[in-house]
Amino acid sequence: MQIKKVIICMAILVGLAGADTRAFELMLPRVYDEGMAVSNWLMSEKLDGVRGYWDGRQLFSKNGTLFHAPPAFTRNFPDFAVEGEIWGGRNTFEKTAGIVRQQEAHDGWLALKFAVFDVPTAGGGFENRLRKAADWFDRHPSDHAFVIEHRPVESHAHVSQELKRIEALGGEGLILRRRGSLYTAGRSRDILKVKSYADMEAVVVAHLSGKGRNEGRMGSLVVELPGSRTRFKIGTGFSDATRENPPPVGTLITFKHYGFYQSGIPKFPSFLRVRDDF
């Protein structure tokens, strides 16, 4: 009898340990290419936030980690699954990530919005799926959720013009969605990201002290590309807070760049953020 009790308790503990994570098969974008036809596409701003998955009851990260959003944030969210970006506005990624990373509900969430961009379990093409979310929020208005507006793409010049406008406002880029496309897990040719730069990951291997206005704090990072021995410095793109508390050695970061030198070193690398998969 005692052994049975121990086994039951262990099973409960294991269940609780795994209760905060779930596995999702999400639709992921490819990179935009100007050689493709764009007459049958829609575009929207690519919001620089934290991807979220609302399953009809709870809010999770893209990797299935439970977010501890307060009831005031998720009030009037739908009783069906929707995907979106947890967003605090342009140039607020670090603040947003800090809010959602906390392990208990708090009022910091109330400064954020859930920007809905798909309804993964709904049938039909993209516009029909998104209309289901729009219809829900028309009937159940939310202070902390909205459906992202998508506009028809007219031409490559139209995409370029809109990209410049969004970047001038401090935005990250654009997302293109093919009209009528079905929801498919993994990298899809029906959803594309558009940026004026490329981004990739690197591992922090050292901190270099700053000079001038950065004296007494981090001036640049020495990083290494995963799977290679290519090392280089990143000295721009850091906020004052990041320079005061730089990502530790071993941290995976995301940086932007503008192509590669013949040596394989990225051109004009600039720090974007700590790679935070939650």
mmCIF file of N, CA and C in Angstrom, residues 91-221:
data_model
loop_
_atom_site.group_PDB
_atom_site.id
_atom_site.type_symbol
_atom_site.label_atom_id
_atom_site.label_comp_id
_atom_site.label_asym_id
_atom_site.label_seq_id
_atom_site.Cartn_x
_atom_site.Cartn_y
_atom_site.Cartn_z
ATOM 1 N N ASN A 91 9.780 48.893 -30.887
ATOM 2 C CA ASN A 91 11.013 49.076 -30.107
ATOM 3 C C ASN A 91 10.818 48.776 -28.623
ATOM 4 N N THR A 92 9.965 47.805 -28.316
ATOM 5 C CA THR A 92 9.733 47.451 -26.905
ATOM 6 C C THR A 92 9.935 45.960 -26.654
ATOM 7 N N PHE A 93 10.674 45.281 -27.519
ATOM 8 C CA PHE A 93 10.784 43.829 -27.371
ATOM 9 C C PHE A 93 11.350 43.427 -26.010
ATOM 10 N N GLU A 94 12.430 44.058 -25.570
ATOM 11 C CA GLU A 94 13.052 43.668 -24.300
ATOM 12 C C GLU A 94 12.081 43.834 -23.139
ATOM 13 N N LYS A 95 11.331 44.935 -23.145
ATOM 14 C CA LYS A 95 10.355 45.174 -22.083
ATOM 15 C C LYS A 95 9.256 44.116 -22.130
ATOM 16 N N THR A 96 8.753 43.825 -23.335
ATOM 17 C CA THR A 96 7.704 42.828 -23.491
ATOM 18 C C THR A 96 8.180 41.458 -23.020
ATOM 19 N N ALA A 97 9.370 41.056 -23.439
ATOM 20 C CA ALA A 97 9.908 39.754 -23.039
ATOM 21 C C ALA A 97 10.067 39.677 -21.527
ATOM 22 N N GLY A 98 10.484 40.772 -20.899
ATOM 23 C CA GLY A 98 10.626 40.791 -19.451
ATOM 24 C C GLY A 98 9.293 40.609 -18.736
ATOM 25 N N ILE A 99 8.243 41.178 -19.299
ATOM 26 C CA ILE A 99 6.911 41.065 -18.698
ATOM 27 C C ILE A 99 6.392 39.634 -18.793
ATOM 28 N N VAL A 100 6.455 39.038 -19.980
ATOM 29 C CA VAL A 100 5.852 37.709 -20.173
ATOM 30 C C VAL A 100 6.693 36.604 -19.560
ATOM 31 N N ARG A 101 7.959 36.874 -19.280
ATOM 32 C CA ARG A 101 8.849 35.857 -18.723
ATOM 33 C C ARG A 101 8.557 35.574 -17.249
ATOM 34 N N GLN A 102 7.929 36.503 -16.544
ATOM 35 C CA GLN A 102 7.700 36.331 -15.115
ATOM 36 C C GLN A 102 6.763 35.163 -14.840
ATOM 37 N N GLN A 103 7.016 34.473 -13.758
ATOM 38 C CA GLN A 103 6.341 33.221 -13.454
ATOM 39 C C GLN A 103 5.059 33.378 -12.645
ATOM 40 N N GLU A 104 4.540 34.571 -12.554
ATOM 41 C CA GLU A 104 3.258 34.793 -11.898
ATOM 42 C C GLU A 104 2.540 35.952 -12.579
ATOM 43 N N ALA A 105 1.217 35.951 -12.486
ATOM 44 C CA ALA A 105 0.428 37.004 -13.122
ATOM 45 C C ALA A 105 0.712 38.347 -12.452
ATOM 46 N N HIS A 106 0.790 39.415 -13.259
ATOM 47 C CA HIS A 106 1.035 40.753 -12.712
ATOM 48 C C HIS A 106 0.469 41.781 -13.682
ATOM 49 N N ASP A 107 0.331 43.010 -13.185
ATOM 50 C CA ASP A 107 -0.330 44.055 -13.959
ATOM 51 C C ASP A 107 0.501 44.584 -15.113
ATOM 52 N N GLY A 108 1.772 44.216 -15.190
ATOM 53 C CA GLY A 108 2.590 44.637 -16.317
ATOM 54 C C GLY A 108 2.007 44.186 -17.648
ATOM 55 N N TRP A 109 1.295 43.068 -17.630
ATOM 56 C CA TRP A 109 0.650 42.564 -18.848
ATOM 57 C C TRP A 109 -0.334 43.565 -19.428
ATOM 58 N N LEU A 110 -0.893 44.412 -18.592
ATOM 59 C CA LEU A 110 -1.957 45.305 -19.055
ATOM 60 C C LEU A 110 -1.427 46.432 -19.936
ATOM 61 N N ALA A 111 -0.094 46.517 -20.069
ATOM 62 C CA ALA A 111 0.511 47.463 -21.008
ATOM 63 C C ALA A 111 0.710 46.830 -22.382
ATOM 64 N N LEU A 112 0.322 45.556 -22.527
ATOM 65 C CA LEU A 112 0.555 44.813 -23.766
ATOM 66 C C LEU A 112 -0.757 44.550 -24.498
ATOM 67 N N LYS A 113 -0.626 44.114 -25.756
ATOM 68 C CA LYS A 113 -1.762 43.710 -26.579
ATOM 69 C C LYS A 113 -1.444 42.352 -27.198
ATOM 70 N N PHE A 114 -2.508 41.584 -27.472
ATOM 71 C CA PHE A 114 -2.368 40.344 -28.221
ATOM 72 C C PHE A 114 -2.871 40.608 -29.631
ATOM 73 N N ALA A 115 -1.941 40.694 -30.580
ATOM 74 C CA ALA A 115 -2.262 41.018 -31.971
ATOM 75 C C ALA A 115 -2.471 39.719 -32.739
ATOM 76 N N VAL A 116 -3.705 39.400 -33.054
ATOM 77 C CA VAL A 116 -4.070 38.109 -33.642
ATOM 78 C C VAL A 116 -3.784 38.097 -35.143
ATOM 79 N N PHE A 117 -3.104 37.027 -35.615
ATOM 80 C CA PHE A 117 -2.829 36.927 -37.046
ATOM 81 C C PHE A 117 -3.277 35.602 -37.669
ATOM 82 N N ASP A 118 -3.861 34.688 -36.895
ATOM 83 C CA ASP A 118 -4.372 33.462 -37.500
ATOM 84 C C ASP A 118 -5.255 32.700 -36.508
ATOM 85 N N VAL A 119 -6.079 31.804 -37.078
ATOM 86 C CA VAL A 119 -6.936 30.909 -36.296
ATOM 87 C C VAL A 119 -6.606 29.504 -36.781
ATOM 88 N N PRO A 120 -5.627 28.854 -36.175
ATOM 89 C CA PRO A 120 -5.042 27.641 -36.750
ATOM 90 C C PRO A 120 -5.989 26.460 -36.888
ATOM 91 N N THR A 121 -6.988 26.350 -36.027
ATOM 92 C CA THR A 121 -7.875 25.184 -36.077
ATOM 93 C C THR A 121 -9.122 25.414 -36.926
ATOM 94 N N ALA A 122 -9.278 26.623 -37.463
ATOM 95 C CA ALA A 122 -10.448 26.909 -38.305
ATOM 96 C C ALA A 122 -10.208 26.387 -39.723
ATOM 97 N N GLY A 123 -11.274 26.000 -40.398
ATOM 98 C CA GLY A 123 -11.145 25.534 -41.767
ATOM 99 C C GLY A 123 -11.096 26.698 -42.741
ATOM 100 N N GLY A 124 -10.790 26.372 -43.997
ATOM 101 C CA GLY A 124 -10.817 27.386 -45.037
ATOM 102 C C GLY A 124 -9.514 28.121 -45.208
ATOM 103 N N GLY A 125 -9.544 29.099 -46.131
ATOM 104 C CA GLY A 125 -8.359 29.880 -46.437
ATOM 105 C C GLY A 125 -8.068 30.926 -45.384
ATOM 106 N N PHE A 126 -6.944 31.612 -45.577
ATOM 107 C CA PHE A 126 -6.461 32.556 -44.576
ATOM 108 C C PHE A 126 -7.493 33.622 -44.220
ATOM 109 N N GLU A 127 -8.117 34.237 -45.227
ATOM 110 C CA GLU A 127 -9.067 35.306 -44.944
ATOM 111 C C GLU A 127 -10.259 34.808 -44.129
ATOM 112 N N ASN A 128 -10.744 33.606 -44.435
ATOM 113 C CA ASN A 128 -11.861 33.033 -43.685
ATOM 114 C C ASN A 128 -11.471 32.758 -42.233
ATOM 115 N N ARG A 129 -10.263 32.259 -42.049
ATOM 116 C CA ARG A 129 -9.812 31.982 -40.681
ATOM 117 C C ARG A 129 -9.726 33.284 -39.876
ATOM 118 N N LEU A 130 -9.129 34.309 -40.488
ATOM 119 C CA LEU A 130 -8.968 35.566 -39.767
ATOM 120 C C LEU A 130 -10.323 36.229 -39.509
ATOM 121 N N ARG A 131 -11.265 36.022 -40.424
ATOM 122 C CA ARG A 131 -12.604 36.601 -40.236
ATOM 123 C C ARG A 131 -13.290 36.006 -39.013
ATOM 124 N N LYS A 132 -13.000 34.763 -38.716
ATOM 125 C CA LYS A 132 -13.589 34.143 -37.532
ATOM 126 C C LYS A 132 -13.141 34.876 -36.267
ATOM 127 N N ALA A 133 -11.853 35.247 -36.201
ATOM 128 C CA ALA A 133 -11.349 36.003 -35.049
ATOM 129 C C ALA A 133 -11.956 37.398 -35.021
ATOM 130 N N ALA A 134 -12.035 38.050 -36.195
ATOM 131 C CA ALA A 134 -12.601 39.401 -36.253
ATOM 132 C C ALA A 134 -14.059 39.406 -35.808
ATOM 133 N N ASP A 135 -14.828 38.400 -36.238
ATOM 134 C CA ASP A 135 -16.232 38.311 -35.842
ATOM 135 C C ASP A 135 -16.357 38.125 -34.335
ATOM 136 N N TRP A 136 -15.468 37.319 -33.765
ATOM 137 C CA TRP A 136 -15.520 37.105 -32.309
ATOM 138 C C TRP A 136 -15.305 38.415 -31.558
ATOM 139 N N PHE A 137 -14.263 39.149 -31.927
ATOM 140 C CA PHE A 137 -13.946 40.371 -31.177
ATOM 141 C C PHE A 137 -14.935 41.499 -31.474
ATOM 142 N N ASP A 138 -15.636 41.425 -32.609
ATOM 143 C CA ASP A 138 -16.732 42.368 -32.840
ATOM 144 C C ASP A 138 -17.838 42.158 -31.809
ATOM 145 N N ARG A 139 -18.086 40.877 -31.477
ATOM 146 C CA ARG A 139 -19.139 40.550 -30.509
ATOM 147 C C ARG A 139 -18.646 40.600 -29.069
ATOM 148 N N HIS A 140 -17.310 40.414 -28.876
ATOM 149 C CA HIS A 140 -16.737 40.373 -27.533
ATOM 150 C C HIS A 140 -15.510 41.300 -27.498
ATOM 151 N N PRO A 141 -15.715 42.609 -27.478
ATOM 152 C CA PRO A 141 -14.576 43.545 -27.507
ATOM 153 C C PRO A 141 -13.596 43.294 -26.358
ATOM 154 N N SER A 142 -12.316 43.409 -26.686
ATOM 155 C CA SER A 142 -11.253 43.201 -25.701
ATOM 156 C C SER A 142 -10.367 44.432 -25.630
ATOM 157 N N ASP A 143 -9.976 44.787 -24.410
ATOM 158 C CA ASP A 143 -9.037 45.902 -24.227
ATOM 159 C C ASP A 143 -7.612 45.501 -24.578
ATOM 160 N N HIS A 144 -7.369 44.196 -24.706
ATOM 161 C CA HIS A 144 -5.987 43.739 -24.867
ATOM 162 C C HIS A 144 -5.803 42.785 -26.040
ATOM 163 N N ALA A 145 -6.679 42.858 -27.021
ATOM 164 C CA ALA A 145 -6.514 42.039 -28.219
ATOM 165 C C ALA A 145 -7.085 42.764 -29.420
ATOM 166 N N PHE A 146 -6.481 42.545 -30.566
ATOM 167 C CA PHE A 146 -7.001 43.063 -31.827
ATOM 168 C C PHE A 146 -6.533 42.154 -32.956
ATOM 169 N N VAL A 147 -7.256 42.179 -34.057
ATOM 170 C CA VAL A 147 -6.895 41.395 -35.239
ATOM 171 C C VAL A 147 -6.065 42.278 -36.163
ATOM 172 N N ILE A 148 -4.907 41.793 -36.560
ATOM 173 C CA ILE A 148 -3.992 42.575 -37.400
ATOM 174 C C ILE A 148 -4.623 42.834 -38.768
ATOM 175 N N GLU A 149 -4.554 44.071 -39.209
ATOM 176 C CA GLU A 149 -5.086 44.451 -40.512
ATOM 177 C C GLU A 149 -4.156 43.991 -41.629
ATOM 178 N N HIS A 150 -4.717 43.424 -42.670
ATOM 179 C CA HIS A 150 -3.964 43.004 -43.853
ATOM 180 C C HIS A 150 -4.487 43.740 -45.077
ATOM 181 N N ARG A 151 -3.558 44.231 -45.906
ATOM 182 C CA ARG A 151 -3.945 44.981 -47.101
ATOM 183 C C ARG A 151 -3.421 44.300 -48.354
ATOM 184 N N PRO A 152 -4.143 44.441 -49.478
ATOM 185 C CA PRO A 152 -3.690 43.807 -50.723
ATOM 186 C C PRO A 152 -2.339 44.364 -51.191
ATOM 187 N N VAL A 153 -1.507 43.481 -51.723
ATOM 188 C CA VAL A 153 -0.229 43.872 -52.317
ATOM 189 C C VAL A 153 -0.468 44.216 -53.783
ATOM 190 N N GLU A 154 0.044 45.360 -54.210
ATOM 191 C CA GLU A 154 -0.149 45.795 -55.595
ATOM 192 C C GLU A 154 1.027 45.427 -56.500
ATOM 193 N N SER A 155 2.233 45.494 -55.945
ATOM 194 C CA SER A 155 3.430 45.254 -56.757
ATOM 195 C C SER A 155 4.633 45.149 -55.829
ATOM 196 N N HIS A 156 5.794 44.790 -56.401
ATOM 197 C CA HIS A 156 7.021 44.783 -55.609
ATOM 198 C C HIS A 156 7.357 46.195 -55.131
ATOM 199 N N ALA A 157 7.091 47.187 -55.961
ATOM 200 C CA ALA A 157 7.345 48.573 -55.560
ATOM 201 C C ALA A 157 6.473 48.951 -54.370
ATOM 202 N N HIS A 158 5.245 48.452 -54.349
ATOM 203 C CA HIS A 158 4.340 48.697 -53.227
ATOM 204 C C HIS A 158 4.898 48.092 -51.943
ATOM 205 N N VAL A 159 5.426 46.861 -52.025
ATOM 206 C CA VAL A 159 6.047 46.212 -50.867
ATOM 207 C C VAL A 159 7.233 47.035 -50.374
ATOM 208 N N SER A 160 8.091 47.472 -51.304
ATOM 209 C CA SER A 160 9.270 48.253 -50.946
ATOM 210 C C SER A 160 8.883 49.576 -50.284
ATOM 211 N N GLN A 161 7.875 50.228 -50.832
ATOM 212 C CA GLN A 161 7.418 51.497 -50.283
ATOM 213 C C GLN A 161 6.860 51.327 -48.870
ATOM 214 N N GLU A 162 6.071 50.279 -48.681
ATOM 215 C CA GLU A 162 5.487 50.032 -47.359
ATOM 216 C C GLU A 162 6.563 49.629 -46.350
ATOM 217 N N LEU A 163 7.541 48.866 -46.789
ATOM 218 C CA LEU A 163 8.641 48.480 -45.905
ATOM 219 C C LEU A 163 9.390 49.713 -45.413
ATOM 220 N N LYS A 164 9.697 50.635 -46.310
ATOM 221 C CA LYS A 164 10.400 51.864 -45.915
ATOM 222 C C LYS A 164 9.563 52.682 -44.936
ATOM 223 N N ARG A 165 8.252 52.728 -45.165
ATOM 224 C CA ARG A 165 7.377 53.491 -44.270
ATOM 225 C C ARG A 165 7.375 52.888 -42.859
ATOM 226 N N ILE A 166 7.254 51.570 -42.795
ATOM 227 C CA ILE A 166 7.220 50.896 -41.499
ATOM 228 C C ILE A 166 8.555 51.035 -40.772
ATOM 229 N N GLU A 167 9.648 50.872 -41.502
ATOM 230 C CA GLU A 167 10.971 51.005 -40.873
ATOM 231 C C GLU A 167 11.210 52.419 -40.383
ATOM 232 N N ALA A 168 10.713 53.425 -41.105
ATOM 233 C CA ALA A 168 10.859 54.817 -40.667
ATOM 234 C C ALA A 168 10.104 55.069 -39.365
ATOM 235 N N LEU A 169 9.064 54.297 -39.133
ATOM 236 C CA LEU A 169 8.293 54.423 -37.888
ATOM 237 C C LEU A 169 8.896 53.611 -36.742
ATOM 238 N N GLY A 170 9.975 52.889 -37.029
ATOM 239 C CA GLY A 170 10.613 52.063 -36.012
ATOM 240 C C GLY A 170 10.176 50.618 -36.036
ATOM 241 N N GLY A 171 9.412 50.219 -37.073
ATOM 242 C CA GLY A 171 8.956 48.843 -37.183
ATOM 243 C C GLY A 171 10.027 47.918 -37.715
ATOM 244 N N GLU A 172 9.775 46.624 -37.591
ATOM 245 C CA GLU A 172 10.774 45.619 -37.967
ATOM 246 C C GLU A 172 10.708 45.244 -39.433
ATOM 247 N N GLY A 173 9.511 45.190 -40.002
ATOM 248 C CA GLY A 173 9.372 44.759 -41.382
ATOM 249 C C GLY A 173 7.930 44.434 -41.703
ATOM 250 N N LEU A 174 7.733 43.543 -42.688
ATOM 251 C CA LEU A 174 6.398 43.175 -43.151
ATOM 252 C C LEU A 174 6.233 41.664 -43.143
ATOM 253 N N ILE A 175 4.965 41.244 -43.133
ATOM 254 C CA ILE A 175 4.595 39.845 -43.352
ATOM 255 C C ILE A 175 3.641 39.808 -44.545
ATOM 256 N N LEU A 176 3.894 38.889 -45.476
ATOM 257 C CA LEU A 176 3.008 38.672 -46.614
ATOM 258 C C LEU A 176 2.303 37.327 -46.441
ATOM 259 N N ARG A 177 0.996 37.303 -46.722
ATOM 260 C CA ARG A 177 0.222 36.064 -46.660
ATOM 261 C C ARG A 177 -0.474 35.839 -47.994
ATOM 262 N N ARG A 178 -0.390 34.621 -48.515
ATOM 263 C CA ARG A 178 -1.048 34.289 -49.768
ATOM 264 C C ARG A 178 -2.556 34.164 -49.543
ATOM 265 N N ARG A 179 -3.327 34.822 -50.389
ATOM 266 C CA ARG A 179 -4.785 34.752 -50.283
ATOM 267 C C ARG A 179 -5.267 33.298 -50.378
ATOM 268 N N GLY A 180 -6.219 32.952 -49.541
ATOM 269 C CA GLY A 180 -6.834 31.636 -49.620
ATOM 270 C C GLY A 180 -5.975 30.486 -49.149
ATOM 271 N N SER A 181 -4.785 30.761 -48.598
ATOM 272 C CA SER A 181 -3.876 29.678 -48.219
ATOM 273 C C SER A 181 -4.361 28.955 -46.965
ATOM 274 N N LEU A 182 -4.130 27.635 -46.932
ATOM 275 C CA LEU A 182 -4.505 26.815 -45.791
ATOM 276 C C LEU A 182 -3.441 26.904 -44.704
ATOM 277 N N TYR A 183 -3.822 26.546 -43.492
ATOM 278 C CA TYR A 183 -2.856 26.519 -42.386
ATOM 279 C C TYR A 183 -2.069 25.223 -42.459
ATOM 280 N N THR A 184 -0.748 25.327 -42.606
ATOM 281 C CA THR A 184 0.118 24.156 -42.668
ATOM 282 C C THR A 184 1.282 24.350 -41.705
ATOM 283 N N ALA A 185 1.595 23.332 -40.945
ATOM 284 C CA ALA A 185 2.675 23.425 -39.962
ATOM 285 C C ALA A 185 4.031 23.462 -40.653
ATOM 286 N N GLY A 186 4.986 24.159 -40.032
ATOM 287 C CA GLY A 186 6.343 24.238 -40.551
ATOM 288 C C GLY A 186 6.544 25.434 -41.469
ATOM 289 N N ARG A 187 7.725 25.510 -42.091
ATOM 290 C CA ARG A 187 8.043 26.600 -43.011
ATOM 291 C C ARG A 187 7.137 26.527 -44.239
ATOM 292 N N SER A 188 6.452 27.616 -44.516
ATOM 293 C CA SER A 188 5.449 27.599 -45.588
ATOM 294 C C SER A 188 5.768 28.645 -46.645
ATOM 295 N N ARG A 189 5.495 28.309 -47.887
ATOM 296 C CA ARG A 189 5.644 29.255 -48.990
ATOM 297 C C ARG A 189 4.458 30.210 -49.062
ATOM 298 N N ASP A 190 3.489 30.034 -48.172
ATOM 299 C CA ASP A 190 2.301 30.887 -48.170
ATOM 300 C C ASP A 190 2.389 32.032 -47.163
ATOM 301 N N ILE A 191 3.500 32.118 -46.467
ATOM 302 C CA ILE A 191 3.725 33.228 -45.541
ATOM 303 C C ILE A 191 5.195 33.627 -45.628
ATOM 304 N N LEU A 192 5.445 34.928 -45.832
ATOM 305 C CA LEU A 192 6.795 35.423 -46.073
ATOM 306 C C LEU A 192 7.098 36.613 -45.170
ATOM 307 N N LYS A 193 8.340 36.708 -44.703
ATOM 308 C CA LYS A 193 8.766 37.881 -43.942
ATOM 309 C C LYS A 193 9.628 38.761 -44.837
ATOM 310 N N VAL A 194 9.447 40.059 -44.695
ATOM 311 C CA VAL A 194 10.144 41.036 -45.534
ATOM 312 C C VAL A 194 10.891 42.006 -44.630
ATOM 313 N N LYS A 195 12.212 42.046 -44.777
ATOM 314 C CA LYS A 195 13.051 42.979 -44.025
ATOM 315 C C LYS A 195 14.113 43.537 -44.962
ATOM 316 N N SER A 196 14.694 44.673 -44.574
ATOM 317 C CA SER A 196 15.772 45.241 -45.383
ATOM 318 C C SER A 196 17.126 44.663 -44.981
ATOM 319 N N TYR A 197 17.117 43.757 -44.026
ATOM 320 C CA TYR A 197 18.345 43.131 -43.547
ATOM 321 C C TYR A 197 18.061 41.659 -43.277
ATOM 322 N N ALA A 198 19.127 40.895 -43.105
ATOM 323 C CA ALA A 198 18.991 39.499 -42.694
ATOM 324 C C ALA A 198 19.301 39.398 -41.206
ATOM 325 N N ASP A 199 18.804 38.363 -40.568
ATOM 326 C CA ASP A 199 19.185 38.144 -39.171
ATOM 327 C C ASP A 199 19.541 36.683 -38.959
ATOM 328 N N MET A 200 20.341 36.437 -37.954
ATOM 329 C CA MET A 200 20.767 35.079 -37.630
ATOM 330 C C MET A 200 21.225 35.043 -36.180
ATOM 331 N N GLU A 201 21.616 33.864 -35.726
ATOM 332 C CA GLU A 201 22.003 33.695 -34.326
ATOM 333 C C GLU A 201 23.510 33.513 -34.189
ATOM 334 N N ALA A 202 24.013 33.856 -32.999
ATOM 335 C CA ALA A 202 25.412 33.628 -32.645
ATOM 336 C C ALA A 202 25.493 33.412 -31.138
ATOM 337 N N VAL A 203 26.577 32.786 -30.713
ATOM 338 C CA VAL A 203 26.789 32.502 -29.289
ATOM 339 C C VAL A 203 27.806 33.490 -28.722
ATOM 340 N N VAL A 204 27.492 34.079 -27.578
ATOM 341 C CA VAL A 204 28.414 35.005 -26.922
ATOM 342 C C VAL A 204 29.592 34.225 -26.357
ATOM 343 N N VAL A 205 30.819 34.654 -26.698
ATOM 344 C CA VAL A 205 32.008 33.984 -26.178
ATOM 345 C C VAL A 205 32.861 34.901 -25.303
ATOM 346 N N ALA A 206 32.634 36.232 -25.369
ATOM 347 C CA ALA A 206 33.412 37.150 -24.529
ATOM 348 C C ALA A 206 32.772 38.535 -24.523
ATOM 349 N N HIS A 207 33.059 39.304 -23.468
ATOM 350 C CA HIS A 207 32.669 40.709 -23.373
ATOM 351 C C HIS A 207 33.918 41.569 -23.485
ATOM 352 N N LEU A 208 33.841 42.656 -24.235
ATOM 353 C CA LEU A 208 34.940 43.600 -24.342
ATOM 354 C C LEU A 208 34.523 44.916 -23.691
ATOM 355 N N SER A 209 35.407 45.482 -22.891
ATOM 356 C CA SER A 209 35.108 46.720 -22.175
ATOM 357 C C SER A 209 34.965 47.885 -23.142
ATOM 358 N N GLY A 210 34.082 48.823 -22.782
ATOM 359 C CA GLY A 210 33.841 49.972 -23.625
ATOM 360 C C GLY A 210 34.793 51.111 -23.370
ATOM 361 N N LYS A 211 34.756 52.090 -24.259
ATOM 362 C CA LYS A 211 35.555 53.301 -24.133
ATOM 363 C C LYS A 211 34.641 54.509 -24.291
ATOM 364 N N GLY A 212 35.121 55.669 -23.918
ATOM 365 C CA GLY A 212 34.318 56.880 -24.062
ATOM 366 C C GLY A 212 33.077 56.813 -23.214
ATOM 367 N N ARG A 213 31.902 57.037 -23.826
ATOM 368 C CA ARG A 213 30.651 57.018 -23.064
ATOM 369 C C ARG A 213 30.314 55.632 -22.523
ATOM 370 N N ASN A 214 30.994 54.606 -23.059
ATOM 371 C CA ASN A 214 30.742 53.251 -22.571
ATOM 372 C C ASN A 214 31.825 52.752 -21.622
ATOM 373 N N GLU A 215 32.688 53.654 -21.172
ATOM 374 C CA GLU A 215 33.731 53.244 -20.236
ATOM 375 C C GLU A 215 33.087 52.730 -18.950
ATOM 376 N N GLY A 216 33.599 51.618 -18.459
ATOM 377 C CA GLY A 216 33.074 51.029 -17.232
ATOM 378 C C GLY A 216 31.938 50.050 -17.458
ATOM 379 N N ARG A 217 31.601 49.809 -18.729
ATOM 380 C CA ARG A 217 30.558 48.833 -19.034
ATOM 381 C C ARG A 217 30.899 48.149 -20.357
ATOM 382 N N MET A 218 30.038 47.236 -20.796
ATOM 383 C CA MET A 218 30.326 46.481 -22.012
ATOM 384 C C MET A 218 30.342 47.386 -23.243
ATOM 385 N N GLY A 219 31.393 47.240 -24.038
ATOM 386 C CA GLY A 219 31.484 48.002 -25.275
ATOM 387 C C GLY A 219 31.066 47.183 -26.480
ATOM 388 N N SER A 220 31.449 45.904 -26.492
ATOM 389 C CA SER A 220 31.066 45.020 -27.598
ATOM 390 C C SER A 220 31.115 43.572 -27.130
ATOM 391 N N LEU A 221 30.483 42.716 -27.917
ATOM 392 C CA LEU A 221 30.493 41.286 -27.668
ATOM 393 C C LEU A 221 31.353 40.594 -28.709
#
